[in-house]
Amino acid sequence: FAVQGEKWKYTNLTWSLSSTRRPSQLDPYETRSVLARALNVWAQASRLTFTEINSDEADIVVSFAKRYHDDAYPFDGRGAILAHAFFPGTGRGGDAHFDDDELWLLQPRDDDEEGTSLFAVAAHEFGHSLGLSHSSVKGALMFPWYQGIQQNFVLPEDDRNGIQQMYGPKTDTTQWGKVPQFRPTTTTTTTTTTTTTTTTTRRPYIPYHDRHHNRHPEQYPNRGYTPRIPNRYPERHYPDHRRHYNTSDEHPRRTNHHHTYRPTERTTHPTTYRPRYPYVQPEYPSNPRPHYPNDPRQDNPRKPYYPEKTTQRTTTTTPSDKPDTCDTSYDAVALIRGELFIFKNRYHWRIGAHGRYPGYPMEITRMWASLPKDLTHVDAVYERPDRKIAIFIGKQLYLFDLLNLLPGYPKPLSAFGLPASLEKLDAAMVWGHNGNTYFYSGSMYWKYDEEKGRVDYDYPRNMAMWKGVGYNIDSVFQWKDGKTYFFKGKGFWKFNDLHMRVENDKQYPSATFWMGCATERSGRRAGYK
Amino acid sequence: RSRPTRSAHEKSARNYLETFGYLKKGRPEVGNLQLMNHEQEYEDEFRIAIKTLQEFGAIPVTGEIDKATLALMKQKRCGRPDREEDDDEHRRKKR
């Protein structure tokens, strides 16, 4: 066995099936029953206990997702990669993700080779959730390749040694609790796969809809809010998601001495809550949750409130050069500190974990005040590996340390080995496939050596290397999924880095995907050939 | 000039080895001249990675992409790397 290094500081862990990412093909109640049995495999061999709390604040949140799903480990459809889990820790730590495209079997079937036992995979993934890495012992539960599961499964010795090294063996004075069965009724209870025969008083099962919506009844008085979950963090009442706001390393249960959930008085709104203005921050938030343009939660009233600072407004009329968010091409697109920045004319949009920031598009110079006051547009923007932000305008490079222009800048493009005759760059990016930086202009591109500060001597080369994107691109960048996206006109291509060509010859409309605009407005009928 | 073309099996194997932590990611772009100088070094790394995979997967250690290795790479498995690097993504902390 292999211990990764991180472990839980307590043994009474909580778990939950995600309220939003449940299996599409499985009954959630049976799924929870299987997950409880999988956790019980580890409970039987160690001092660990697992309590289902039906909350996204649980230590181990189990979710089902397809393809790209909010982390750097996209699923691949049916077969091959089945699931993954994160090692112990706060935030995403401990969470287990299952590929919703798999044919999951709730009951082991010897004669069905196509299906995959959810119990077997869950038991393996929970090993990661508890701090175990992969084992090279064939037959061990933590062996990385799927081996199926047998009836009356008992944790193999290799895994038992691993879990007991971290959390100690099970004490002798306890007995095993009965593995609970879940029933789809309102009297369904949260359950404890505990080492004692004592059962705690459990709160009734409350559907997600009832539990989570309208935490602000004064704002949404007609939603029938009934506070049922104690607010453990009254000073953080507004937030809707643990990963963004639970900044404490303290285990939530430490403030909840007995684990019975009781309705409590709703805490009044905090007086310490401050909106995120003034807008310019000392550091960008570093991406608690990637932005998914079509994420329905963008319209969720529970999303954090970013009030507009009306005093900063200098005009109420729309300038003529202000681009239409849902009907425009882009001058540059860049991922900076985990947020998407899209530039057009002298404006830019900022798209963070919760979608597009309100009040945008906003003048670029309000973010980077050292840029020319008469700025009309930028040509290319990218975040360098040293986190400095490079902004190309015409024949000049402006280099910023966050918001501050570095001494000696702007510098001419020729200072970096680019031809003196070059009027501008079209795009610049750090290519995720190899970590190198590339500049694009017209029909040519250059590889830029960040250490030497110059383009490599055997460049430029023809853009034909990047099959499918043509010449004179508008922008290119690497998104959080590790994929490369080229932009031209009002559309974009997703690029296959391994095959060095676009995945689809036909463009996708940018506004629909990146700005979350309605399809009709983004001009889909016009075609993107 | 470009480096010698690799077989589809090699490309697929390299991707697999990178995904599951046997090879470090970050190989230069197709046709990168710099790679030419390190071709031998790269081949050695690749063979070592294949051997490590074979050892981990409990199949004969040959250093070649043989049938057993191809079969191993097609098997259903966990998405976590077998050889963990220090990776913030796996140890994300609440701020």
XYZ file of C-alpha atoms in Angstrom:
624
model
C 0.000 0.000 0.000
C 0.991 3.593 -0.342
C -0.014 6.407 1.954
C -0.298 9.692 0.139
C 0.489 11.861 3.136
C -2.712 13.706 3.873
C -5.089 12.223 6.415
C -8.204 13.308 8.253
C -7.595 14.799 11.644
C -10.710 13.166 13.007
C -12.242 9.756 12.592
C -15.946 10.615 12.616
C -16.316 11.569 8.990
C -19.417 12.734 7.209
C -20.433 11.960 3.669
C -23.165 12.887 1.251
C -24.359 12.219 -2.235
C -24.120 15.534 -4.057
C -27.363 17.424 -4.146
C -26.782 18.567 -7.715
C -24.744 15.869 -9.406
C -26.590 12.659 -8.827
C -26.421 9.584 -11.035
C -28.598 9.945 -14.086
C -29.271 6.235 -14.494
C -29.420 5.010 -10.925
C -31.925 5.227 -8.166
C -30.424 7.682 -5.670
C -31.621 5.739 -2.661
C -30.080 2.512 -3.799
C -26.970 4.409 -4.794
C -26.659 5.799 -1.307
C -27.094 2.351 0.117
C -24.245 1.047 -2.045
C -22.037 3.985 -1.092
C -22.736 3.346 2.576
C -21.692 -0.277 2.135
C -18.509 0.811 0.381
C -17.616 3.132 3.227
C -18.389 0.394 5.676
C -15.581 -1.648 4.137
C -13.151 0.896 5.532
C -15.050 1.413 8.771
C -14.839 -2.284 9.535
C -11.062 -2.226 9.345
C -10.305 1.003 11.181
C -11.512 3.453 13.785
C -13.260 5.484 11.151
C -16.995 6.063 11.237
C -19.073 7.551 8.460
C -22.282 9.481 8.879
C -24.434 10.546 6.000
C -25.564 14.112 6.514
C -27.192 14.966 3.195
C -25.277 18.197 2.794
C -22.714 19.459 0.349
C -20.650 20.411 3.356
C -19.877 16.792 4.146
C -16.269 15.683 4.323
C -16.780 13.286 1.437
C -19.168 14.488 -1.235
C -19.945 11.921 -3.897
C -20.994 13.150 -7.303
C -21.632 11.765 -10.751
C -20.555 13.715 -13.797
C -19.692 13.362 -17.452
C -16.658 14.542 -19.354
C -15.426 17.881 -18.043
C -16.835 18.434 -14.618
C -15.265 21.157 -12.611
C -11.813 19.724 -12.119
C -8.735 18.902 -14.148
C -9.611 15.245 -14.591
C -12.280 14.943 -17.250
C -14.007 11.641 -17.762
C -13.803 9.821 -21.057
C -17.185 8.262 -21.655
C -17.907 4.613 -21.046
C -14.920 2.409 -20.310
C -11.326 3.210 -19.390
C -11.497 5.800 -16.620
C -14.262 5.066 -14.148
C -13.872 7.501 -11.298
C -11.442 9.465 -9.190
C -11.306 10.909 -5.706
C -9.369 13.582 -3.894
C -7.153 12.999 -0.920
C -8.184 14.268 2.520
C -8.363 17.986 2.935
C -10.728 20.871 3.044
C -12.742 22.047 0.075
C -12.651 19.380 -2.593
C -10.567 17.116 -0.408
C -12.142 13.714 0.117
C -14.694 14.117 -2.643
C -15.290 11.234 -5.027
C -16.387 11.682 -8.631
C -17.885 8.912 -10.731
C -18.234 8.863 -14.486
C -21.932 9.095 -15.164
C -21.391 7.590 -18.607
C -20.454 4.231 -17.136
C -22.897 1.380 -16.894
C -22.985 1.181 -13.135
C -24.267 -1.952 -11.478
C -25.753 -1.691 -8.033
C -25.682 -5.441 -7.580
C -22.687 -7.527 -8.705
C -23.500 -9.665 -11.728
C -21.016 -12.317 -12.723
C -22.461 -12.749 -16.173
C -22.355 -9.117 -17.181
C -18.905 -8.120 -18.293
C -19.995 -4.768 -19.596
C -21.190 -3.269 -16.384
C -19.076 -1.980 -13.553
C -19.800 -2.569 -9.914
C -20.438 0.729 -8.207
C -19.614 -0.870 -4.888
C -16.175 -2.015 -6.055
C -15.247 1.321 -7.560
C -16.678 3.314 -4.668
C -14.756 1.254 -2.134
C -11.576 1.928 -4.115
C -12.234 5.650 -4.475
C -13.038 6.044 -0.807
C -9.581 4.645 -0.167
C -8.253 7.775 -1.883
C -10.708 9.891 0.083
C -9.111 8.539 3.229
C -5.531 9.084 2.083
C -4.395 5.947 0.310
C -2.650 6.032 -3.053
C -2.604 3.218 -5.559
C -1.095 -0.076 -4.578
C 0.878 -2.274 -6.941
C -0.383 -5.379 -5.190
C -2.664 -7.207 -7.546
C -5.802 -8.133 -5.679
C -5.598 -5.185 -3.338
C -8.568 -2.872 -3.342
C -6.275 0.048 -4.121
C -4.871 -1.650 -7.210
C -5.612 0.925 -9.902
C -7.181 -1.402 -12.445
C -10.733 -2.604 -11.982
C -10.901 -6.161 -10.719
C -14.588 -6.614 -10.090
C -15.902 -7.564 -6.720
C -16.890 -10.732 -4.956
C -19.798 -11.374 -2.684
C -18.984 -10.952 0.995
C -16.050 -8.765 0.145
C -13.521 -8.305 2.917
C -10.830 -5.665 2.770
C -7.574 -7.287 1.585
C -4.629 -7.332 3.935
C -2.631 -4.790 1.974
C -5.391 -2.198 2.220
C -6.137 -3.076 5.834
C -2.522 -2.445 6.750
C -2.661 0.880 4.966
C -5.810 2.172 6.605
C -4.768 0.964 10.033
C -1.403 2.668 9.727
C -3.211 5.954 9.242
C -6.180 5.675 11.557
C -5.474 2.729 13.784
C -7.265 -0.587 14.023
C -10.807 -0.944 15.096
C -11.289 -1.003 18.850
C -12.569 -4.213 20.415
C -15.354 -2.739 22.497
C -17.595 -1.849 19.629
C -19.947 -3.771 17.446
C -20.871 -3.207 13.893
C -23.970 -1.292 13.129
C -26.352 -2.633 10.587
C -25.828 -1.208 7.141
C -28.819 0.994 6.554
C -31.260 0.754 3.743
C -32.671 3.885 2.232
C -36.267 4.293 1.399
C -37.679 7.042 -0.738
C -40.035 8.438 1.813
C -40.074 11.588 3.805
C -39.210 9.601 6.855
C -35.929 8.511 5.348
C -33.223 9.170 7.826
C -29.620 10.064 7.669
C -27.594 7.113 8.615
C -24.509 6.179 10.427
C -22.264 3.346 9.390
C -20.911 3.531 12.833
C -18.924 1.277 15.032
C -21.421 1.442 17.838
C -24.881 0.062 18.178
C -26.168 3.399 19.351
C -28.134 5.247 16.761
C -28.409 8.959 16.876
C -31.609 10.882 16.430
C -31.807 11.739 12.813
C -33.447 14.517 10.986
C -36.089 13.714 8.409
C -35.000 13.611 4.832
C -35.668 16.974 3.272
C -35.577 17.264 -0.483
C -32.834 19.442 -1.821
C -35.313 21.922 -3.146
C -36.716 22.554 0.270
C -33.438 22.642 2.026
C -31.368 24.973 -0.026
C -33.471 27.474 -1.796
C -34.375 30.828 -0.508
C -32.068 31.263 2.385
C -32.915 34.921 2.192
C -36.639 35.124 2.832
C -36.582 38.876 3.095
C -35.322 38.944 -0.455
C -37.589 36.219 -1.740
C -40.538 36.283 0.619
C -42.714 34.072 -1.514
C -40.480 31.061 -1.563
C -41.656 29.663 1.723
C -38.326 29.439 3.405
C -38.160 27.190 6.368
C -34.794 27.057 8.065
C -34.069 23.458 8.846
C -30.338 23.202 8.758
C -28.419 24.887 11.520
C -26.256 27.658 10.252
C -22.851 26.713 11.481
C -21.265 29.768 10.018
C -23.512 32.706 10.713
C -20.858 35.087 9.586
C -20.912 33.335 6.246
C -24.583 33.102 5.785
C -24.820 34.409 2.252
C -22.671 31.936 0.427
C -24.169 29.011 -1.346
C -21.240 26.704 -1.595
C -18.794 25.438 0.944
C -15.787 25.605 -1.306
C -15.921 29.321 -1.667
C -16.630 30.404 1.776
C -15.648 27.923 4.390
C -12.219 29.286 4.961
C -11.764 27.576 8.241
C -9.735 24.457 8.615
C -11.783 23.532 11.599
C -14.040 20.626 11.061
C -17.633 21.796 10.991
C -18.678 19.136 13.406
C -16.423 20.548 16.048
C -19.040 23.206 16.549
C -21.816 20.707 16.667
C -21.229 18.642 19.731
C -23.992 16.183 19.250
C -24.786 15.274 15.754
C -28.483 15.719 15.878
C -29.752 18.299 13.478
C -32.280 20.639 14.929
C -33.956 23.608 13.416
C -32.416 26.708 14.837
C -33.201 30.352 14.852
C -32.172 31.823 11.594
C -29.225 34.069 11.988
C -29.652 37.643 10.905
C -27.636 38.944 8.074
C -24.070 39.627 8.982
C -22.991 43.148 9.384
C -19.468 42.275 8.423
C -20.333 41.205 4.909
C -18.610 43.339 2.382
C -19.102 43.344 -1.345
C -16.077 42.822 -3.474
C -15.628 46.465 -4.267
C -13.581 48.481 -4.784
C -13.293 46.392 -7.849
C -9.545 46.330 -8.193
C -8.338 43.736 -5.765
C -4.830 43.054 -4.535
C -5.073 39.555 -5.945
C -7.580 37.814 -8.124
C -9.532 35.057 -6.540
C -7.855 31.919 -7.734
C -10.760 29.980 -9.018
C -12.762 28.186 -6.423
C -15.023 26.786 -9.106
C -14.519 27.038 -12.858
C -17.056 28.882 -14.868
C -19.338 26.768 -16.946
C -21.046 29.069 -19.370
C -24.221 27.067 -19.484
C -24.336 26.272 -15.817
C -27.930 26.830 -14.754
C -26.694 27.851 -11.346
C -25.644 31.134 -12.843
C -29.222 32.196 -12.441
C -29.490 30.779 -8.996
C -30.563 33.418 -6.527
C -28.199 31.889 -4.011
C -25.164 33.029 -5.915
C -23.149 35.686 -4.151
C -24.245 39.230 -4.467
C -21.908 41.607 -6.208
C -23.524 44.979 -5.960
C -22.599 47.528 -8.513
C -20.774 50.509 -7.190
C -22.892 53.130 -8.762
C -20.625 55.929 -7.664
C -18.015 54.726 -10.125
C -20.296 55.271 -13.026
C -19.459 58.312 -15.001
C -22.127 58.005 -17.636
C -25.423 56.292 -18.110
C -25.321 56.241 -21.876
C -23.744 53.432 -23.820
C -20.696 54.570 -25.774
C -20.860 53.822 -29.448
C -17.825 51.546 -29.341
C -19.111 49.444 -26.471
C -19.419 45.919 -27.852
C -22.572 43.868 -27.728
C -21.863 41.039 -25.325
C -23.852 38.570 -27.377
C -22.857 39.641 -30.844
C -19.206 40.439 -31.297
C -15.821 39.036 -32.144
C -13.001 39.155 -29.616
C -9.652 40.923 -29.817
C -8.076 38.737 -27.166
C -9.029 36.049 -24.693
C -6.885 35.031 -21.743
C -7.125 32.968 -18.604
C -5.646 35.101 -15.843
C -5.465 33.857 -12.276
C -8.092 31.290 -13.134
C -10.559 33.806 -14.513
C -11.456 34.388 -18.094
C -10.768 37.830 -19.522
C -12.238 38.660 -22.913
C -11.145 41.828 -24.653
C -12.902 43.789 -27.378
C -12.110 47.338 -28.414
C -11.269 49.280 -25.263
C -13.466 47.061 -23.127
C -13.214 43.720 -21.470
C -15.402 41.174 -19.760
C -14.382 39.205 -16.723
C -15.813 35.768 -16.119
C -15.193 34.119 -12.784
C -16.399 31.142 -10.883
C -19.921 32.468 -10.782
C -20.158 33.562 -14.357
C -19.860 36.946 -15.921
C -19.206 39.755 -13.501
C -21.880 42.416 -13.516
C -21.083 45.846 -14.834
C -19.155 44.524 -17.798
C -17.917 45.128 -20.393
C -15.776 47.692 -18.655
C -12.875 49.810 -19.909
C -9.613 47.910 -19.914
C -7.820 50.899 -18.469
C -9.874 50.654 -15.310
C -8.100 47.399 -14.614
C -4.690 48.239 -16.032
C -4.445 51.972 -15.562
C -0.935 52.193 -17.019
C -2.123 51.381 -20.495
C -2.443 54.334 -22.876
C -5.342 56.599 -22.046
C -6.338 56.652 -25.707
C -6.390 52.881 -25.888
C -8.687 51.604 -28.623
C -7.991 47.885 -28.352
C -5.455 45.261 -27.352
C -4.081 42.680 -29.770
C -3.136 39.792 -27.525
C -3.040 38.993 -23.822
C -1.676 36.055 -21.898
C -0.544 35.147 -18.410
C 3.082 34.100 -18.412
C 4.304 31.119 -16.436
C 5.753 33.550 -13.874
C 2.190 34.913 -13.514
C 3.037 38.244 -15.085
C 0.449 39.516 -17.514
C 1.582 40.352 -21.024
C -0.563 42.736 -23.059
C 0.372 43.347 -26.682
C -0.749 46.554 -28.340
C 0.545 47.231 -31.832
C 4.332 46.972 -31.830
C 4.591 47.204 -28.048
C 4.466 44.765 -25.163
C 3.161 45.978 -21.816
C 4.126 43.659 -18.990
C 2.250 43.825 -15.719
C 2.846 42.390 -12.302
C -0.818 41.936 -11.607
C -1.958 45.531 -12.104
C 1.366 47.360 -12.054
C 3.354 48.019 -15.195
C 6.884 46.728 -14.785
C 9.773 49.180 -15.124
C 11.191 49.377 -18.621
C 7.886 48.587 -20.288
C 6.377 48.924 -22.790
C 9.064 47.361 -24.959
C 9.038 46.952 -28.731
C 8.277 43.514 -30.125
C 11.658 43.535 -31.836
C 13.277 43.363 -28.403
C 12.010 39.791 -28.179
C 13.387 38.689 -31.530
C 10.258 39.390 -33.515
C 10.713 41.148 -36.868
C 10.887 44.917 -36.699
C 8.451 45.015 -39.580
C 5.804 43.158 -37.607
C 2.920 45.533 -36.975
C 1.124 43.495 -34.347
C 0.489 40.067 -32.887
C -2.818 38.339 -33.380
C -2.591 36.128 -30.331
C -0.315 34.713 -27.676
C -0.652 31.726 -25.384
C 1.099 29.219 -23.212
C 0.227 25.955 -24.876
C -0.941 23.460 -22.314
C 0.302 20.549 -24.383
C 3.948 21.377 -23.819
C 4.100 24.456 -21.607
C 5.767 26.547 -24.295
C 4.694 30.018 -25.294
C 3.582 30.789 -28.829
C 2.928 34.045 -30.647
C 0.727 34.286 -33.720
C 0.505 36.900 -36.418
C -1.038 36.619 -39.861
C 0.088 33.378 -41.457
C 3.049 32.781 -39.128
C 3.733 31.790 -35.573
C 6.724 31.828 -33.251
C 7.803 29.794 -30.270
C 8.909 32.095 -27.511
C 11.495 31.036 -24.943
C 10.375 32.546 -21.654
C 13.747 32.017 -20.036
C 15.795 33.607 -22.780
C 13.208 36.267 -23.441
C 13.411 35.711 -27.196
C 11.661 33.739 -29.884
C 13.509 30.608 -30.991
C 15.801 31.030 -33.968
C 14.100 28.527 -36.250
C 10.857 30.452 -36.266
C 8.516 31.791 -37.626
C 6.711 28.844 -39.119
C 3.567 28.610 -41.143
C 0.244 28.491 -39.355
C -0.595 25.414 -41.384
C 0.874 23.478 -38.453
C -2.302 24.348 -36.551
C -4.659 22.610 -38.900
C -8.115 24.016 -39.268
C -7.709 27.460 -37.763
C -6.412 29.201 -40.880
C -4.584 32.505 -40.863
C -5.209 35.792 -39.089
C -6.749 34.355 -35.973
C -8.221 36.683 -33.371
C -7.087 34.889 -30.266
C -6.095 31.606 -28.695
C -5.874 30.448 -25.124
C -5.828 27.388 -22.941
C -8.954 26.893 -20.856
C -9.095 25.148 -17.504
C -9.881 21.856 -19.131
C -6.365 21.928 -20.547
C -7.688 22.259 -24.082
C -6.734 24.912 -26.575
C -9.343 27.206 -28.093
C -8.807 29.341 -31.177
C -11.060 32.313 -31.890
C -11.830 33.977 -35.162
C -14.783 36.181 -35.966
C -17.708 35.361 -33.771
C -16.828 31.725 -33.394
C -14.181 29.430 -31.996
C -12.642 26.028 -32.503
C -11.645 23.484 -29.903
C -8.218 22.192 -30.822
C -6.997 18.624 -30.482
C -3.467 19.031 -29.198
C -2.421 15.468 -29.893
C -3.649 15.400 -33.477
C -2.685 19.023 -34.064
C -5.945 19.933 -35.701
C -9.329 21.369 -34.799
C -11.775 18.864 -33.400
C -14.549 20.118 -35.674
C -14.139 22.070 -38.877
C -17.235 24.074 -38.109
C -16.873 26.767 -35.505
C -18.959 27.040 -32.393
C -20.551 30.411 -31.629
C -18.517 32.197 -28.987
C -21.308 34.169 -27.390
C -23.391 31.109 -26.674
C -20.596 29.154 -25.104
C -18.391 31.693 -23.371
C -20.837 34.478 -22.610
C -23.832 32.312 -21.855
C -25.969 34.138 -24.409
C -29.087 32.693 -25.956
C -28.454 30.852 -29.182
C -30.754 33.098 -31.169
C -28.877 36.240 -30.355
C -25.474 34.837 -31.089
C -26.195 34.569 -34.756
C -26.044 30.836 -35.105
C -28.130 30.943 -38.235
C -25.402 32.852 -39.980
C -23.183 29.788 -39.871
C -19.568 29.540 -38.877
C -17.624 28.041 -41.710
C 13.470 19.127 -39.967
C 11.266 16.960 -37.856
C 11.818 14.139 -35.450
C 11.162 10.567 -36.550
C 7.491 9.721 -36.596
C 6.248 7.543 -33.812
C 3.704 4.824 -34.099
C 0.135 5.324 -33.011
C 0.779 2.871 -30.218
C 3.643 4.962 -28.936
C 1.634 8.144 -29.003
C -1.233 6.482 -27.233
C 1.127 4.940 -24.698
C 2.827 8.239 -24.073
C -0.496 9.885 -23.395
C -1.401 7.083 -21.000
C 1.940 7.277 -19.232
C 1.590 11.031 -18.822
C -1.976 10.779 -17.598
C -1.147 8.289 -14.876
C 2.101 9.817 -13.698
C 4.705 7.574 -15.304
C 6.006 10.284 -17.638
C 6.203 13.974 -16.938
C 4.041 16.108 -19.136
C 5.444 18.945 -21.119
C 7.051 17.521 -24.230
C 7.840 20.064 -26.906
C 5.645 20.788 -29.842
C 5.641 18.598 -32.915
C 8.716 19.307 -34.947
C 10.504 21.101 -32.165
C 14.188 21.242 -32.916
C 15.118 21.114 -29.262
C 13.674 17.651 -29.000
C 16.128 16.352 -31.563
C 18.972 16.843 -29.138
C 17.211 14.904 -26.447
C 15.799 12.138 -28.571
C 17.883 9.422 -26.951
C 17.184 10.724 -23.502
C 13.508 10.750 -24.312
C 13.570 7.160 -25.572
C 15.241 6.060 -22.351
C 12.646 7.830 -20.250
C 9.896 6.272 -22.282
C 11.249 2.746 -21.851
C 11.691 3.241 -18.148
C 8.146 4.511 -17.878
C 6.819 1.518 -19.781
C 8.742 -0.810 -17.501
C 7.412 0.940 -14.426
C 3.881 0.636 -15.730
C 4.388 -3.046 -16.454
C 5.755 -3.633 -12.996
C 2.915 -1.733 -11.376
C 0.358 -3.578 -13.469
C 1.848 -6.959 -12.588
C 2.595 -7.962 -16.181
C 5.915 -9.097 -17.690
C 8.450 -6.267 -17.674
C 9.800 -5.951 -21.204
C 10.100 -2.219 -21.780
C 8.185 -2.715 -25.004
C 4.619 -1.915 -25.871
C 3.634 -5.526 -26.190
C 0.222 -7.139 -26.219
C 0.017 -7.409 -22.452
C 0.844 -3.731 -22.100
C -1.721 -2.726 -24.674
C -4.306 -4.858 -22.904
C -3.408 -3.299 -19.575
C -3.831 0.172 -21.003
C -7.290 -0.720 -22.264
C -8.503 -2.005 -18.919
C -10.992 -0.044 -16.894
C -9.296 1.785 -14.103
C -9.287 4.622 -11.579
C -8.536 8.068 -12.962
C -5.994 8.970 -10.324
C -2.322 8.792 -11.275
C -0.389 5.775 -10.021
C 2.616 7.894 -9.254
C 1.558 11.016 -7.468
C 3.296 14.306 -7.996
C 3.021 17.308 -5.744
C -0.046 18.724 -7.251
C -2.055 21.532 -5.781
C -5.116 20.271 -7.533
C -5.120 17.209 -5.325
C -4.449 19.084 -2.156
C -6.660 22.036 -2.576
C -7.102 24.064 0.525
C -9.854 26.383 1.359
C -8.672 29.912 1.505
